[in-house]
mmCIF file of C-alpha atoms in Angstrom:
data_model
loop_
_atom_site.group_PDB
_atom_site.id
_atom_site.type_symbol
_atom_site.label_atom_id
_atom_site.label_comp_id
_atom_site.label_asym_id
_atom_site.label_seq_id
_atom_site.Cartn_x
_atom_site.Cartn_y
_atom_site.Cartn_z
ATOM 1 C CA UNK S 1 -54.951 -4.818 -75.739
ATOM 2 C CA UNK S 2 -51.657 -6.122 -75.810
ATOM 3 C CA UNK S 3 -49.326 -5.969 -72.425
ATOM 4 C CA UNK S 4 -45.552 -5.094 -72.646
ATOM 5 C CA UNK S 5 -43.866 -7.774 -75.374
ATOM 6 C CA UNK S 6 -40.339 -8.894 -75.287
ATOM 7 C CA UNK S 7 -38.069 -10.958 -77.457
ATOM 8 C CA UNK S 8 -36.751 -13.431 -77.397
ATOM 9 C CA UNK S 9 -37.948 -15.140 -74.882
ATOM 10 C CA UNK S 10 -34.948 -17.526 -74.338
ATOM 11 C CA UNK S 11 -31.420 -17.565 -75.563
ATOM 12 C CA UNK S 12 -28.303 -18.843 -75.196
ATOM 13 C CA UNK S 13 -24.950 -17.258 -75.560
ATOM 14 C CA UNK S 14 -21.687 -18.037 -74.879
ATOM 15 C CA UNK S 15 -18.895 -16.018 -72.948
ATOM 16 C CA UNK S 16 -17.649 -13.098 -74.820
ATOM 17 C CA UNK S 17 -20.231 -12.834 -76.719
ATOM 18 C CA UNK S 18 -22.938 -10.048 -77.721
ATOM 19 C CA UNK S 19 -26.580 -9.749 -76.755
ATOM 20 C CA UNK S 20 -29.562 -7.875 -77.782
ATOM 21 C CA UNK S 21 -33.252 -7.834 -76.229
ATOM 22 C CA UNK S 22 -36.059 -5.784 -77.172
ATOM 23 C CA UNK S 23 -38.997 -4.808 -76.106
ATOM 24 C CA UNK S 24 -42.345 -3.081 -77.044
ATOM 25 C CA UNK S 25 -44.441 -0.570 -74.466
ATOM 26 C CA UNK S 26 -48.208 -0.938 -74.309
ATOM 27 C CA UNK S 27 -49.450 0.994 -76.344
ATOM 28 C CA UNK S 28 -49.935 4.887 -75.163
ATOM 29 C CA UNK S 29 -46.889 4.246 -73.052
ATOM 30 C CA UNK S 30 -44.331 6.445 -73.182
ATOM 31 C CA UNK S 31 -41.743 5.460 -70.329
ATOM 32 C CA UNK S 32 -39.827 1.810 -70.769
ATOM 33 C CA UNK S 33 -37.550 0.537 -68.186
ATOM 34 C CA UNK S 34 -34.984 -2.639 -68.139
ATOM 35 C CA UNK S 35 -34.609 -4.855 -64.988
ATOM 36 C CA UNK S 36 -32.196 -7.683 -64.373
ATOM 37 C CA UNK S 37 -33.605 -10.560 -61.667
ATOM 38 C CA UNK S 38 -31.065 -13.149 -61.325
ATOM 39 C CA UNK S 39 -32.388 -16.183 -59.479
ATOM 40 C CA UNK S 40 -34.576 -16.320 -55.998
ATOM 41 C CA UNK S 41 -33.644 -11.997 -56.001
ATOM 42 C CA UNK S 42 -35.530 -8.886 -56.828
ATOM 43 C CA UNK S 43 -34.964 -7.542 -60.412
ATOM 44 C CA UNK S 44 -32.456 -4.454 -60.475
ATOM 45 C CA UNK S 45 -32.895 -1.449 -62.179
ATOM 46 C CA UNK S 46 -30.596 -1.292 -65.104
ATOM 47 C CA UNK S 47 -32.211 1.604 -67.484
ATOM 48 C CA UNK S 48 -35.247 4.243 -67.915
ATOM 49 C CA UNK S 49 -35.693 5.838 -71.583
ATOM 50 C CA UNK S 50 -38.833 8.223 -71.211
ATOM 51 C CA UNK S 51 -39.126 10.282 -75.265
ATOM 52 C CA UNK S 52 -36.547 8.336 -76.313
ATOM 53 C CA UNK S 53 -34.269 9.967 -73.514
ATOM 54 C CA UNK S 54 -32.329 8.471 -70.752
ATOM 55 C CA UNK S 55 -33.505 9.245 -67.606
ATOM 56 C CA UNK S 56 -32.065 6.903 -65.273
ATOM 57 C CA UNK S 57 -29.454 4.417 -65.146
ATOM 58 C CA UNK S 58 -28.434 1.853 -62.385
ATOM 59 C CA UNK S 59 -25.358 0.427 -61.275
ATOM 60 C CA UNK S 60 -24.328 -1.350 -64.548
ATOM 61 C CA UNK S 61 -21.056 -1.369 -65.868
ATOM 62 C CA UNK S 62 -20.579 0.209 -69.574
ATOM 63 C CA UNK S 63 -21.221 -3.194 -71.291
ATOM 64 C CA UNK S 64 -24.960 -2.558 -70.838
ATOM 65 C CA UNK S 65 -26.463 0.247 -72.958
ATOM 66 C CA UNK S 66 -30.074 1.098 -74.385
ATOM 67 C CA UNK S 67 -31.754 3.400 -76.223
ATOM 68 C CA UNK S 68 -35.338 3.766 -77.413
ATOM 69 C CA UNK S 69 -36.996 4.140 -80.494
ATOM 70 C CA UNK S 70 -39.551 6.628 -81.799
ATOM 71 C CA UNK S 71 -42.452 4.216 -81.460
ATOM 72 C CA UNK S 72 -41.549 4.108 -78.042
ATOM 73 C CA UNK S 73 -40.486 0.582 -78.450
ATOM 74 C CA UNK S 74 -36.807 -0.449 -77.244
ATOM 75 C CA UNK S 75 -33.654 -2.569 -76.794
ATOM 76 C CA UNK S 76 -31.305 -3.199 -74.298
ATOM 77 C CA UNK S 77 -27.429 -4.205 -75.678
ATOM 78 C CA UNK S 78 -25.153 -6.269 -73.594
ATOM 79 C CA UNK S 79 -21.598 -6.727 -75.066
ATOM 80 C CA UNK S 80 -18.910 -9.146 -73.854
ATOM 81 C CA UNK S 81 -20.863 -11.198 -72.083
ATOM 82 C CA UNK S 82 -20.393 -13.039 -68.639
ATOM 83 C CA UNK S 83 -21.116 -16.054 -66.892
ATOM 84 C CA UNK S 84 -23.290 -13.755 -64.193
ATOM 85 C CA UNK S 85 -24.939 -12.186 -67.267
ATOM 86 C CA UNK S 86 -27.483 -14.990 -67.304
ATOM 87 C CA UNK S 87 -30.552 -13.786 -65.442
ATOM 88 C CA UNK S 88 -34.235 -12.987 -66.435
ATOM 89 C CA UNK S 89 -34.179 -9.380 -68.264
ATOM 90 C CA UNK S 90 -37.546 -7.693 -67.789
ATOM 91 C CA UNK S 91 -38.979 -4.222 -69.887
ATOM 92 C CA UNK S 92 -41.662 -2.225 -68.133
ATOM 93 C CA UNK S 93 -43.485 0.396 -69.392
ATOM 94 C CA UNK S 94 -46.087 2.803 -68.070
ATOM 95 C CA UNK S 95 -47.426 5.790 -69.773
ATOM 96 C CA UNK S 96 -44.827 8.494 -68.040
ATOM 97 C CA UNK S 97 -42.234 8.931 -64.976
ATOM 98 C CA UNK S 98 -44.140 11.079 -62.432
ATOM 99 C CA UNK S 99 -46.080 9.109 -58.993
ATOM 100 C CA UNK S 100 -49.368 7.931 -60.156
ATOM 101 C CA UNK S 101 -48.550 5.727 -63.428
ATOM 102 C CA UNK S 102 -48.644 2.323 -62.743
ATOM 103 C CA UNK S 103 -45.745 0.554 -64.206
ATOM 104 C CA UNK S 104 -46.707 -2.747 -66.017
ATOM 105 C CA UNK S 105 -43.590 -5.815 -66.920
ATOM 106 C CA UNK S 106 -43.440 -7.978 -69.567
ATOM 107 C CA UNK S 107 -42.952 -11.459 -69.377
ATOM 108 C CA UNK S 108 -39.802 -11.565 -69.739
ATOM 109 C CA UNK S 109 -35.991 -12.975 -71.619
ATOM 110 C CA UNK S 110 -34.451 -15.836 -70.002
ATOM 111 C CA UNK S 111 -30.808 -15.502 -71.099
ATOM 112 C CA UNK S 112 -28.320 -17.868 -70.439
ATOM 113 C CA UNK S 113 -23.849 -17.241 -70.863
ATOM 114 C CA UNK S 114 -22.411 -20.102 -71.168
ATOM 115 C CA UNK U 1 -29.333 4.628 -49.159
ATOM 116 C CA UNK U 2 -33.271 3.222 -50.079
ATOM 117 C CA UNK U 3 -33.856 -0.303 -49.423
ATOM 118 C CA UNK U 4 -36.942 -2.452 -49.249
ATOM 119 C CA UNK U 5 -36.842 -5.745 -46.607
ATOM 120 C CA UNK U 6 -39.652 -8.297 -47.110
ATOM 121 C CA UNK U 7 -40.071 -11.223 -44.659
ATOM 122 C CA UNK U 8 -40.695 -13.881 -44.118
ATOM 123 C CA UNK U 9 -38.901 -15.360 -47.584
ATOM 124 C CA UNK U 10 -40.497 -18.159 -47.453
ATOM 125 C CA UNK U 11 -44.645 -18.868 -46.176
ATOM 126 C CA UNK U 12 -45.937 -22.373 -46.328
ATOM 127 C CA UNK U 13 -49.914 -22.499 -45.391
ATOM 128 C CA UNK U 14 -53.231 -24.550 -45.537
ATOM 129 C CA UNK U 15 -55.673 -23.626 -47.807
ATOM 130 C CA UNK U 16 -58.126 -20.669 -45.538
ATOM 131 C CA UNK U 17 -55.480 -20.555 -43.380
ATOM 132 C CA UNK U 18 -54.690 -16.519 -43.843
ATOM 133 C CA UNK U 19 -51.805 -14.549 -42.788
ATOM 134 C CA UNK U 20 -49.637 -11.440 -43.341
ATOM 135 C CA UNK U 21 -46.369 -10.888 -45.790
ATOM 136 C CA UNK U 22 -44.530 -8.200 -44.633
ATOM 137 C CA UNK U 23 -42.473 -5.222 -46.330
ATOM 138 C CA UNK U 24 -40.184 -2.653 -44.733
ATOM 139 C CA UNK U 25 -39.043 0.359 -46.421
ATOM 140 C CA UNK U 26 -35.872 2.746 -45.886
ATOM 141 C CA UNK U 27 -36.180 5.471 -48.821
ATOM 142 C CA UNK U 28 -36.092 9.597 -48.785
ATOM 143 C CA UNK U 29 -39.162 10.201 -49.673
ATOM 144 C CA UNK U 30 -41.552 8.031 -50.554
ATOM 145 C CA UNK U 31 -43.760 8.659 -54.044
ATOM 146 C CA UNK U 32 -45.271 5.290 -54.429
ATOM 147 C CA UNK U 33 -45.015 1.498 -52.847
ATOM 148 C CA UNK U 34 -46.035 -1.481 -55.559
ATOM 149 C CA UNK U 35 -47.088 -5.295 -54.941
ATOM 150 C CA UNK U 36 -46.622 -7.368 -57.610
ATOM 151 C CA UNK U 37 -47.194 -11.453 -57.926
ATOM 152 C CA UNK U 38 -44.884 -13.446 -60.270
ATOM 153 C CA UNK U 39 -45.463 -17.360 -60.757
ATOM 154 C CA UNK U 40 -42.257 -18.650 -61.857
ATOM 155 C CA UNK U 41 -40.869 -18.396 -65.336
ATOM 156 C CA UNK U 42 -43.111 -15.278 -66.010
ATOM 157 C CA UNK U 43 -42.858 -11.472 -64.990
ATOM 158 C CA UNK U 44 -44.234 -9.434 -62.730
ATOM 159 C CA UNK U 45 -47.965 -8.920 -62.480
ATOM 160 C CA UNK U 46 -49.330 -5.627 -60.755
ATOM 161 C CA UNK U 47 -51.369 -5.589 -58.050
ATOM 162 C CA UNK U 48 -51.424 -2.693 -56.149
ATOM 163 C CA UNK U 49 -50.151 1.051 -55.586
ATOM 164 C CA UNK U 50 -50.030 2.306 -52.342
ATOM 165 C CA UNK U 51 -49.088 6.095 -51.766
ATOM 166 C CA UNK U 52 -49.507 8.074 -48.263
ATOM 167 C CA UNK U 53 -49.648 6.132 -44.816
ATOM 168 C CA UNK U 54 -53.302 4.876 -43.818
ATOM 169 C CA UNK U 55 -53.966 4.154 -47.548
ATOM 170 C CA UNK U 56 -55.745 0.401 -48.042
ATOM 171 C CA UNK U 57 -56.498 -1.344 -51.249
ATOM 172 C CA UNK U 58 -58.548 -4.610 -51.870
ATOM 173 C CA UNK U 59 -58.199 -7.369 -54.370
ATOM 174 C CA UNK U 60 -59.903 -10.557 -54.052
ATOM 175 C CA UNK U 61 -58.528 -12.412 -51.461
ATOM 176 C CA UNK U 62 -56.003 -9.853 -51.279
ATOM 177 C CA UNK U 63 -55.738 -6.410 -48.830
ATOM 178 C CA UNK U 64 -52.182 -3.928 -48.915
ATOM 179 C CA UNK U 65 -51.865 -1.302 -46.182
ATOM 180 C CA UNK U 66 -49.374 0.877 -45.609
ATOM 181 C CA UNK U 67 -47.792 2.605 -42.324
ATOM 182 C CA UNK U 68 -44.625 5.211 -42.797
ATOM 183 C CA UNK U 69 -42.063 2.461 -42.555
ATOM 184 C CA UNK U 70 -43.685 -0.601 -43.592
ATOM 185 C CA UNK U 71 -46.524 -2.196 -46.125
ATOM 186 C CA UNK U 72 -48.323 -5.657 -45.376
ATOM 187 C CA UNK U 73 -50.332 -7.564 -47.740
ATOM 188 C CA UNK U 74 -53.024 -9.704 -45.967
ATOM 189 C CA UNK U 75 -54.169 -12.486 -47.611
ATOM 190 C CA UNK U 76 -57.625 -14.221 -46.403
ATOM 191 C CA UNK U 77 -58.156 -17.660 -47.023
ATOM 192 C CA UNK U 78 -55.820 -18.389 -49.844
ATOM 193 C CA UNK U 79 -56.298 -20.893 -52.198
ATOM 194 C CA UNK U 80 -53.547 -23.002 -54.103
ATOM 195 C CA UNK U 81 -53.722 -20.858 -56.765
ATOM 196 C CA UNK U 82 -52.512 -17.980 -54.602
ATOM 197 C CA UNK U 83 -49.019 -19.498 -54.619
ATOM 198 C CA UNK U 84 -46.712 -17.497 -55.769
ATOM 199 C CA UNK U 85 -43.754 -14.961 -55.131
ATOM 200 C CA UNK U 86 -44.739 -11.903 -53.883
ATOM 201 C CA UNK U 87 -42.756 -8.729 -54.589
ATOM 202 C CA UNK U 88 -42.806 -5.390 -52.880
ATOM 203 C CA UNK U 89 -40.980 -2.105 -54.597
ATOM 204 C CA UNK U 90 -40.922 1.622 -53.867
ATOM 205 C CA UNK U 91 -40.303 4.424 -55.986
ATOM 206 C CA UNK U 92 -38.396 7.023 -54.412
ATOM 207 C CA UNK U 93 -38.815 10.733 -54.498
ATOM 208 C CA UNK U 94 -34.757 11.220 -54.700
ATOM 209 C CA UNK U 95 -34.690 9.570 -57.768
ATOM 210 C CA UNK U 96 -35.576 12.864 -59.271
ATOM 211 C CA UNK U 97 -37.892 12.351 -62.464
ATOM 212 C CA UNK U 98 -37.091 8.633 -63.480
ATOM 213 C CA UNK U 99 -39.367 5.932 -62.232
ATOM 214 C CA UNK U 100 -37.230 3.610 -60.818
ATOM 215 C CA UNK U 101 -38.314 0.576 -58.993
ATOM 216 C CA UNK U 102 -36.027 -1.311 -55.417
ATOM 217 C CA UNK U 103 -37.890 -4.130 -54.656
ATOM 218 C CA UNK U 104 -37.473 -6.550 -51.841
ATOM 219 C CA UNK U 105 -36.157 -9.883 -52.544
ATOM 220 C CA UNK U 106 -39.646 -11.325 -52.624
ATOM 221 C CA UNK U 107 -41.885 -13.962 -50.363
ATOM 222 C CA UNK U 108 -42.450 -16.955 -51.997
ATOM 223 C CA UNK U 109 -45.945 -18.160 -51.130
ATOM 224 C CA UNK U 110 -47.132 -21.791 -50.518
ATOM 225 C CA UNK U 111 -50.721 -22.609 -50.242
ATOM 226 C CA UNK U 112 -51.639 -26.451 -49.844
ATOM 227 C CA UNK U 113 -54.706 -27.751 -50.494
#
């Protein structure tokens, strides 16, 4: 079975600019999260869609924004990009919210502001 | 405010030479503790769920416990493939219904031959 799947994998944009990443759940999966992980830290929680509704949202400002599909699948939207934009943007998905469902990450988009 | 401490940041060992990576937790109400292992460039791969104090799990070379305040994650006689950064998250109870993740700023893992 395929894991969580994100795309692109790398890309390179410069200041100002726009960015979207998206991201398909394993299959069942209902629940899809976004992480940042900038270099040598621990990724930070940026959004959770569970039935295509928000249901959590971390200390991001307003340029970051989300939203989920109805095959579960989704994308995460940065707009007027920064130079501390660049960082390793993960998608996780598990099957639903409550204790109990282990939450599974994809490999990954490298992204790059220059 | 929840927050997740993992030490040392950086282990260097000998191959069978096994020790302990440590994780300390400050949350409201704990509903679950993850381990994950990501080799660089790639994400995060599970390895284990912990949930109530006392609980142990076993994988491989690998063993996570967890106390009230703190998980450790023994590992026995690594091998270079072992290296790797290990990261520790918890999912807190006061985060009402989402399932959000604070991990630790990782151990990175050296194991020489």
């Amino acid at each position: 079975d395929a894991g969580v799947t994100q795309s692109p994998t790398h890309l390179i944009k410069t200041r100002g600019q726009h960015v979207t990443l998206r991201c398909s759940p394993i299959s069942g999966h209902k629940s899809v999260s976004w992480y940042q992980q900038v270099l040598g830290q621990g990724p930070q929680f940026i959004f959770q869609y569970y039935e295509k509704e928000e249901r959590g949202r971390g200390n991001f400002p307003d340029r970051f924004s989300a939203r989920q599909f109805p095959n579960y699948s989704s994308e995460l939207n940065v707009n007027a990009l920064l130079l501390g934009d660049s960082a390793l943007y993960l998608c996780a998905s598990s099957f639903g919210t409550l204790a109990g469902n282990t939450i599974y990450f994809g490999e990954g988009s490298w992204l790059t502001v220059v | 405010e929840d927050q997740v401490t993992q030490s040392p940041e950086a282990l260097r060992l000998q191959e069978g030479e096994s020790s302990s990576l440590n994780c300390s937790y400050t949350v409201s109400g704990l509903r679950g503790l993850f381990w994950y292992r990501q080799d660089p460039g790639k994400g995060p791969e599970f390895l284990f769920t912990l949930y109530s104090a006392g609980e142990e799990k076993e994988k491989e070379r690998l063993k996570a416990t967890l106390t009230k305040k703190e998980s450790f994650l023994h590992i026995t006689a690594p091998k270079p493939e072992d290296s790797a950064t290990y990261l520790c998250a918890v999912q807190a109870s006061g985060s009402s219904n989402t399932g959000k993740l604070i991990f630790g700023q990782g151990t990175t893992l050296q194991v020489k031959p």
